PDB file of C-alpha atoms in Angstrom:
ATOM      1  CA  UNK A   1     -78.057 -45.630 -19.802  1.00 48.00           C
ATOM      2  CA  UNK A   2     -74.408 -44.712 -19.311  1.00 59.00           C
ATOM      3  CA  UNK A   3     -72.512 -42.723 -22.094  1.00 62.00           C
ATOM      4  CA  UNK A   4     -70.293 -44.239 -24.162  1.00 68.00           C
ATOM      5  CA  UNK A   5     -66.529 -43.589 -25.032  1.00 74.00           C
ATOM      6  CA  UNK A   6     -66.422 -42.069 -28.359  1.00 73.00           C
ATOM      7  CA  UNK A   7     -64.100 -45.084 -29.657  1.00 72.00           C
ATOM      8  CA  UNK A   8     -66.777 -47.277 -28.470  1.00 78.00           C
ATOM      9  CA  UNK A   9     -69.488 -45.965 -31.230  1.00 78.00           C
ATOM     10  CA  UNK A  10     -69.976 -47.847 -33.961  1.00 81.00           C
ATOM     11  CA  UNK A  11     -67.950 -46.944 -37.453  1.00 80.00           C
ATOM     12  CA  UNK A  12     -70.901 -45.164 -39.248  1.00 82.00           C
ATOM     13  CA  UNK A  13     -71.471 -43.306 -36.127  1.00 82.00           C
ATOM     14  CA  UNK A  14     -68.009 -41.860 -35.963  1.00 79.00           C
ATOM     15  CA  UNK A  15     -68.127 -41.232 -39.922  1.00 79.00           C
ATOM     16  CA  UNK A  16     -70.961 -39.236 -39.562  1.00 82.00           C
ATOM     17  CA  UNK A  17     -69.414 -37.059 -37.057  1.00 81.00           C
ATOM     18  CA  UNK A  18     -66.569 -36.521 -38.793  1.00 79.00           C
ATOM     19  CA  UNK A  19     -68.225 -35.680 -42.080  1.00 76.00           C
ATOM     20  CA  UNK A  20     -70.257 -33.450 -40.105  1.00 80.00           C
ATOM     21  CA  UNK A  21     -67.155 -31.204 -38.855  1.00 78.00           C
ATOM     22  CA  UNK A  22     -66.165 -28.371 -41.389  1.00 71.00           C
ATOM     23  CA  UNK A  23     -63.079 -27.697 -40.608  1.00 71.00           C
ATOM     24  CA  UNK A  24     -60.248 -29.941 -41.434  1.00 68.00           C
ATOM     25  CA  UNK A  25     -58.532 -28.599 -38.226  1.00 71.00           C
ATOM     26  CA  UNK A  26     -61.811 -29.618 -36.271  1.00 77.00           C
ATOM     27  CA  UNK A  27     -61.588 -33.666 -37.669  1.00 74.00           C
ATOM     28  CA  UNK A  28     -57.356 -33.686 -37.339  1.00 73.00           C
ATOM     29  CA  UNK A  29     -58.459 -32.952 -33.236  1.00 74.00           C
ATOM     30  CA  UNK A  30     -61.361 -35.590 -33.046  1.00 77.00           C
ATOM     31  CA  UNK A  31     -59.341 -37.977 -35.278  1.00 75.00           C
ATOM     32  CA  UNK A  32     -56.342 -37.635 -32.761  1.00 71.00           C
ATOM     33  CA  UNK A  33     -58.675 -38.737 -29.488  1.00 73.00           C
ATOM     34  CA  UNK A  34     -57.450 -42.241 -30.118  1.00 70.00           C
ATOM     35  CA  UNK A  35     -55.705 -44.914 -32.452  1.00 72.00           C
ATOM     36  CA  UNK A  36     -59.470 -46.628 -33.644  1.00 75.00           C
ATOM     37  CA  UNK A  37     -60.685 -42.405 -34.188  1.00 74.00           C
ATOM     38  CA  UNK A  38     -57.494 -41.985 -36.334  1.00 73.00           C
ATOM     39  CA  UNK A  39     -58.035 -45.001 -38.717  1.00 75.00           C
ATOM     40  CA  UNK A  40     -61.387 -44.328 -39.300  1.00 75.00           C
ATOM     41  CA  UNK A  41     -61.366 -40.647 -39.861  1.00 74.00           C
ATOM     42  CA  UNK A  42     -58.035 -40.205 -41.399  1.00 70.00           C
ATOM     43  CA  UNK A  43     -58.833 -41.626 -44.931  1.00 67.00           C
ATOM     44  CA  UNK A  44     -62.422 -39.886 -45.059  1.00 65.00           C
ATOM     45  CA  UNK A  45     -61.076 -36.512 -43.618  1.00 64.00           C
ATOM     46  CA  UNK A  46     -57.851 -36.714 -45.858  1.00 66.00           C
ATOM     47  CA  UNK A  47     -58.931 -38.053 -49.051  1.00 70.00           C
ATOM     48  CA  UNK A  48     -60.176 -34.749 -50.317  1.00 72.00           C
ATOM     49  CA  UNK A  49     -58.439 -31.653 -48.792  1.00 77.00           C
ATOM     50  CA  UNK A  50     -60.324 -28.641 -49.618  1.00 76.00           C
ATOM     51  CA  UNK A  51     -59.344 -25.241 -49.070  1.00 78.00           C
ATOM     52  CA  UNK A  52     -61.760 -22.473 -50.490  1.00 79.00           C
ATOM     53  CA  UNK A  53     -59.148 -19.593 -48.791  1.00 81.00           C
ATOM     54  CA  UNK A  54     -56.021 -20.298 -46.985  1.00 80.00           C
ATOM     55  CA  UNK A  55     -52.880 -18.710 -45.897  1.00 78.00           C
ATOM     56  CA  UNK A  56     -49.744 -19.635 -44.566  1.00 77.00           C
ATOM     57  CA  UNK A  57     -50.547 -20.264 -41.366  1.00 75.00           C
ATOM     58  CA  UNK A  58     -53.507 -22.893 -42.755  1.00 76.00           C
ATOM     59  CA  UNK A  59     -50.748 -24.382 -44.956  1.00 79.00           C
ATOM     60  CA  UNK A  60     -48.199 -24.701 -42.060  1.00 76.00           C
ATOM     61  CA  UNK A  61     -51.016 -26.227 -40.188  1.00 73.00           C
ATOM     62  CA  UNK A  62     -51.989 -28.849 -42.878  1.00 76.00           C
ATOM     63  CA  UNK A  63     -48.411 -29.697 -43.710  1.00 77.00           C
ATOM     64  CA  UNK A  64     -47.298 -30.498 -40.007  1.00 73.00           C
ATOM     65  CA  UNK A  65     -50.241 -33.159 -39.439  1.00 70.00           C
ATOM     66  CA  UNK A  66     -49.312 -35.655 -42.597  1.00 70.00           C
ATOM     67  CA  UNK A  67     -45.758 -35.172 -42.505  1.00 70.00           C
ATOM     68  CA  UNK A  68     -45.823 -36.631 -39.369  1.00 69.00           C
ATOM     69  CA  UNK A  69     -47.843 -39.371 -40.063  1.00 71.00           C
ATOM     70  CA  UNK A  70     -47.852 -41.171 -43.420  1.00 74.00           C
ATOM     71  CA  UNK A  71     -51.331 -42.835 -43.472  1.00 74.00           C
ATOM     72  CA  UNK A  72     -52.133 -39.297 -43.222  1.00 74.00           C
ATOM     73  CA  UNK A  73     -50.114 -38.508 -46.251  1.00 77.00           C
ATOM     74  CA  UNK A  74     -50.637 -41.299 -48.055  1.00 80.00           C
ATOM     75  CA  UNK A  75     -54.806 -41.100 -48.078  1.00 79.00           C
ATOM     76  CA  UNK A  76     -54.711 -37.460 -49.514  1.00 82.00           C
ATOM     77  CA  UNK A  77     -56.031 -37.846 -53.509  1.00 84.00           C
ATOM     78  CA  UNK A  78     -57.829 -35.000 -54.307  1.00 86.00           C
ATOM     79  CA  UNK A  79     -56.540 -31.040 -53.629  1.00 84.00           C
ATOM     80  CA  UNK A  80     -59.203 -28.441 -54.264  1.00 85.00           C
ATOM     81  CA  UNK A  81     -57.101 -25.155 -53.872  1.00 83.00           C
ATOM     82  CA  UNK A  82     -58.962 -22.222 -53.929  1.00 82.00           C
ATOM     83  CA  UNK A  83     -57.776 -18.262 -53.279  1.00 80.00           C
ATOM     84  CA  UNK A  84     -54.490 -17.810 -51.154  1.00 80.00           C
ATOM     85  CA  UNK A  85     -55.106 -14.666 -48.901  1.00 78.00           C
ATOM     86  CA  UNK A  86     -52.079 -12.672 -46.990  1.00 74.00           C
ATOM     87  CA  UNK A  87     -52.147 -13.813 -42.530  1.00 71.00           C
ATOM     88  CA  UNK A  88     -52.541 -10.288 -41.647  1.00 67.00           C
ATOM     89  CA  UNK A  89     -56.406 -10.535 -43.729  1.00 68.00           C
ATOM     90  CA  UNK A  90     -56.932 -13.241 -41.182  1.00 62.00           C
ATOM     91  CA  UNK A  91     -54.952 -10.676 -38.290  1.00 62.00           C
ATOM     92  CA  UNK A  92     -52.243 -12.995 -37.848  1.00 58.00           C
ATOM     93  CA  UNK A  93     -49.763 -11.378 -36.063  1.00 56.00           C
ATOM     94  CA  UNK A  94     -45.801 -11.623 -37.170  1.00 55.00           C
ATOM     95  CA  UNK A  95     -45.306 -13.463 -34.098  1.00 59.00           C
ATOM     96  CA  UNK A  96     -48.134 -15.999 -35.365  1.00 57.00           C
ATOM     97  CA  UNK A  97     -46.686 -16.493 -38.597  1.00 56.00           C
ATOM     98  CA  UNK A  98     -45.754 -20.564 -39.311  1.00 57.00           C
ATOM     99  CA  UNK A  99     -42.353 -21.353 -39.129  1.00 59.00           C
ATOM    100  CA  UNK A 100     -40.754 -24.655 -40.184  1.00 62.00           C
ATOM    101  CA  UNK A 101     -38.703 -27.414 -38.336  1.00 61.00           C
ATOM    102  CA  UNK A 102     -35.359 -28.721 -39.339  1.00 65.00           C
ATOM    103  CA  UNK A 103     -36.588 -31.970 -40.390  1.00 66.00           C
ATOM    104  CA  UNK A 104     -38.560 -30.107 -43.061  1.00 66.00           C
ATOM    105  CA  UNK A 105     -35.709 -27.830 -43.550  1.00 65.00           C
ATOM    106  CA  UNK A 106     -33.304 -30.646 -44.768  1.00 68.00           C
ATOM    107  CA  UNK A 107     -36.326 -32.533 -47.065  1.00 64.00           C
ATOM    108  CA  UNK A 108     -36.790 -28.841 -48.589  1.00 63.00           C
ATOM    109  CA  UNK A 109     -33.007 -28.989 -49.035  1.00 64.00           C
ATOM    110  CA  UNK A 110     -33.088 -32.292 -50.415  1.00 65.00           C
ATOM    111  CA  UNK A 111     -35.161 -31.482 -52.810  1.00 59.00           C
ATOM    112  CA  UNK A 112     -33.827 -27.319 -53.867  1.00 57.00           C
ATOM    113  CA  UNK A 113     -30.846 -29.772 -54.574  1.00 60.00           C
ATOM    114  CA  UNK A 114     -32.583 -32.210 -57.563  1.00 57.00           C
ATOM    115  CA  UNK A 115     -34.384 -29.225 -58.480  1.00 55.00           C
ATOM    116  CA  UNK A 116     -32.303 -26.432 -59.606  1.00 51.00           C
ATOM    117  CA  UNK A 117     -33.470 -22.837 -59.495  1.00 49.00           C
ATOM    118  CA  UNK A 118     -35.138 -22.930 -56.090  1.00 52.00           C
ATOM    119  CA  UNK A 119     -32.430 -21.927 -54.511  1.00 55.00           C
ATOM    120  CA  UNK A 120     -34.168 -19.226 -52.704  1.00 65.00           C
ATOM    121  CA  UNK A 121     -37.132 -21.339 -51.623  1.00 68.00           C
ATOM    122  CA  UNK A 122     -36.071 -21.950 -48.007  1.00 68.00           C
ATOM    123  CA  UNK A 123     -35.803 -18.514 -47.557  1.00 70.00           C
ATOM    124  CA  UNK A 124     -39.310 -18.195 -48.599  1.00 71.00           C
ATOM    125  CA  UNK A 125     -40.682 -20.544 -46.479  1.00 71.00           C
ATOM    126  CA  UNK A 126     -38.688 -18.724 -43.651  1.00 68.00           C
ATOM    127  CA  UNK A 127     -40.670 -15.458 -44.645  1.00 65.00           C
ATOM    128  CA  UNK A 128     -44.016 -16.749 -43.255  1.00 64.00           C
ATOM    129  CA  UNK A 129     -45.977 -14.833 -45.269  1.00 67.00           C
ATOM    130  CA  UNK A 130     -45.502 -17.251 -49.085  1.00 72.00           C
ATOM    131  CA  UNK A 131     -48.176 -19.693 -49.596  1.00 76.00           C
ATOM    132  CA  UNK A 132     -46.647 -20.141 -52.919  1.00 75.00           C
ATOM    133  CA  UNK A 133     -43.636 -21.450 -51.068  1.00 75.00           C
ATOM    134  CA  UNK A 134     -45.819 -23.465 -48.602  1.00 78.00           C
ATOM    135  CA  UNK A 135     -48.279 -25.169 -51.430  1.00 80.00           C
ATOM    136  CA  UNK A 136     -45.092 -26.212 -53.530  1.00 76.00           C
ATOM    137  CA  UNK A 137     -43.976 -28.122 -50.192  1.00 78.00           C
ATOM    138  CA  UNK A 138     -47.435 -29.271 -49.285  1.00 80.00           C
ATOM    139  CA  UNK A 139     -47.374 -31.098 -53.162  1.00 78.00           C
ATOM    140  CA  UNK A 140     -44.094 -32.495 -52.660  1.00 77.00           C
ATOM    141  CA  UNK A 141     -45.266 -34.051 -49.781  1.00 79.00           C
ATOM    142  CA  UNK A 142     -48.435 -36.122 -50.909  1.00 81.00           C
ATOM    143  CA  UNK A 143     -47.588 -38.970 -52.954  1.00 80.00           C
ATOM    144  CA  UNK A 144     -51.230 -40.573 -53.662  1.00 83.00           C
ATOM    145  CA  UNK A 145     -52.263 -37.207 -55.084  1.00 83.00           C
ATOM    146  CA  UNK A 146     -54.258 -38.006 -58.128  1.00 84.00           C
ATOM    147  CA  UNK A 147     -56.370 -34.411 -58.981  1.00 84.00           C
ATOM    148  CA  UNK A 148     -56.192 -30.665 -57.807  1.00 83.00           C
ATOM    149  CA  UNK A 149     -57.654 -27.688 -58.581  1.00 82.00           C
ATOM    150  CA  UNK A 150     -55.502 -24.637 -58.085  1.00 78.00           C
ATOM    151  CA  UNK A 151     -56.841 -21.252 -58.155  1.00 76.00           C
ATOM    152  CA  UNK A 152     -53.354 -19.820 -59.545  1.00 67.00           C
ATOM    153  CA  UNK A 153     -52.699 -15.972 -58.354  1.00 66.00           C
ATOM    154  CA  UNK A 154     -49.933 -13.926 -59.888  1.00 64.00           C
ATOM    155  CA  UNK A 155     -46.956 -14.269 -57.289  1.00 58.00           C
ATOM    156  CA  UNK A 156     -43.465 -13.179 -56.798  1.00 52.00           C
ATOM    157  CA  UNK A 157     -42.188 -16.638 -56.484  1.00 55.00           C
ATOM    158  CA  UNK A 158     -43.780 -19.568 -58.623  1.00 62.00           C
ATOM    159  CA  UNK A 159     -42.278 -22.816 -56.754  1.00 62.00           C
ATOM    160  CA  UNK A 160     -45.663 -24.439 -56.663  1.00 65.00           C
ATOM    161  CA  UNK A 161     -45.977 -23.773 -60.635  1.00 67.00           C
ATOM    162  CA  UNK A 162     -42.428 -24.951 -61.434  1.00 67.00           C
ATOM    163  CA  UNK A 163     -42.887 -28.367 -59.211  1.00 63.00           C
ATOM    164  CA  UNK A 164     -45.731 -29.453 -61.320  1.00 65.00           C
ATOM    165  CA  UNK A 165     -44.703 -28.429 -64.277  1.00 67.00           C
ATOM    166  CA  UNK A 166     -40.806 -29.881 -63.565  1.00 61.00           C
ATOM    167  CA  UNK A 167     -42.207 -33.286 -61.647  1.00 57.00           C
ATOM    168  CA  UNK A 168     -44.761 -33.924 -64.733  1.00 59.00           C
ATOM    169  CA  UNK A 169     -42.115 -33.704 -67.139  1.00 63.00           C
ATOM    170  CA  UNK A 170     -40.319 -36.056 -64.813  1.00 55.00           C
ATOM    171  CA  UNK A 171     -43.000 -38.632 -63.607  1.00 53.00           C
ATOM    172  CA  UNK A 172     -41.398 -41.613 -65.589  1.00 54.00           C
ATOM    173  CA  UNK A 173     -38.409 -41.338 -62.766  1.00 50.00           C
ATOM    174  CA  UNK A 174     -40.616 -41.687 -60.036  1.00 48.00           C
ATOM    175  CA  UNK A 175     -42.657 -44.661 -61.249  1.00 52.00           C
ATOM    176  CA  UNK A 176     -45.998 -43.896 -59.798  1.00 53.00           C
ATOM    177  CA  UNK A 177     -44.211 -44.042 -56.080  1.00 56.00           C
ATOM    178  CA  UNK A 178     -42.758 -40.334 -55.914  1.00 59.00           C
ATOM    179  CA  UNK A 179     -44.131 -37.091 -55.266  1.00 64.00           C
ATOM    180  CA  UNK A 180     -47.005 -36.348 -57.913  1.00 67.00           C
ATOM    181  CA  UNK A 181     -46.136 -39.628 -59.287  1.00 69.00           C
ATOM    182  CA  UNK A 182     -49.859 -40.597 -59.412  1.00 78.00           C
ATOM    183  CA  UNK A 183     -50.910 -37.102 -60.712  1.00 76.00           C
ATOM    184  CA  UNK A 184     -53.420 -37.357 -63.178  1.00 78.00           C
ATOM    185  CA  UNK A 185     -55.485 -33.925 -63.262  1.00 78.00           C
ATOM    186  CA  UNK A 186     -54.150 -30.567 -62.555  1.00 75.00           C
ATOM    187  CA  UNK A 187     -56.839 -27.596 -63.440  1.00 76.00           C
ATOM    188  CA  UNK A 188     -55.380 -24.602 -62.977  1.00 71.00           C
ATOM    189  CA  UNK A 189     -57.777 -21.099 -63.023  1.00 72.00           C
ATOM    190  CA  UNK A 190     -55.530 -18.078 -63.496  1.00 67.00           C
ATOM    191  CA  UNK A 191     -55.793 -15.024 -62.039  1.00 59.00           C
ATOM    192  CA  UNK A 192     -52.714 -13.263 -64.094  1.00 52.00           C
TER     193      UNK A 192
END
């Protein structure tokens, strides 16, 4: 019997290999193979995103798949965050260390601009080394987010913090459509 194509396999077949990869990195891959892969494993490997340990360079990672692609974006609706941990824990080298485009530059700007006090957030997300900075752009940029669970940690920045706190005492404005506009559960567990 000849082998199949992958996109050839039927739907619970491809589910079940999807499921049955760990790593979010590891389904973003097999989801990319080809258009049928993508909208069958993008809502069941991006409805729940959950990180146990990340750094920067996981964030980076994360934030570069959806924000090019909105079904992506738009089928994340649960964020399990658990303990940020420095790149060089991982032995990232500085080279190594995420860096941001432009494009994301001038939405980060867009939004240091209806958000006052974050002035010094795009020079954090130059540093590399801020998953503070990095979360608080990863929330901004998931609408359908509905419930996360954020290990906090005492940081030197607290954009991440401030954007919940500042967008849930603005949700009326955004009418369900904007970011954390369909937030409905945030439990935080502190560290400081």
């Amino acid at each position: 019997m000849p082998l199949q194509p992958v996109e050839a396999l039927p739907t619970e077949i491809i589910v079940s290999i999807a499921t049955h990869l760990t790593s979010h990195k590891d389904r973003f891959h097999f989801a990319r193979c080809c258009r049928r892969l993508f909208d069958i494993v993008c809502p069941c490997t991006f409805h729940p995103i959950e990180l146990p340990e990340y750094c920067t360079l996981d964030l980076s990672w994360l934030i570069d798949f959806p924000l090019h692609r909105r079904k992506a974006c738009l089928s994340v609706e649960n964020l399990p965050l658990g303990r940020p941990i420095s790149c060089s824990i991982k032995r990232v080298h500085s080279k190594e260390l995420p860096t941001i485009d432009d494009k994301v530059i001038a939405q980060v700007d867009e939004l240091v601009n209806y958000y006052n006090g974050c002035a010094t957030w795009t020079k954090e997300l130059r540093h590399g080394d801020n998953c503070d900075a990095w979360v608080a752009l990863l929330l901004y940029i998931l609408p359908s987010l509905r419930s996360m669970e954020w290990l906090w940690v005492e940081s030197r920045t607290r954009y991440a913090a401030k954007l919940v706190d500042e967008l849930i005492l603005r949700r009326d404005q955004f009418e369900g459509s904007g970011p954390l506009g369909k937030l409905e559960e945030v439990l935080l567990k502190g560290t400081g």
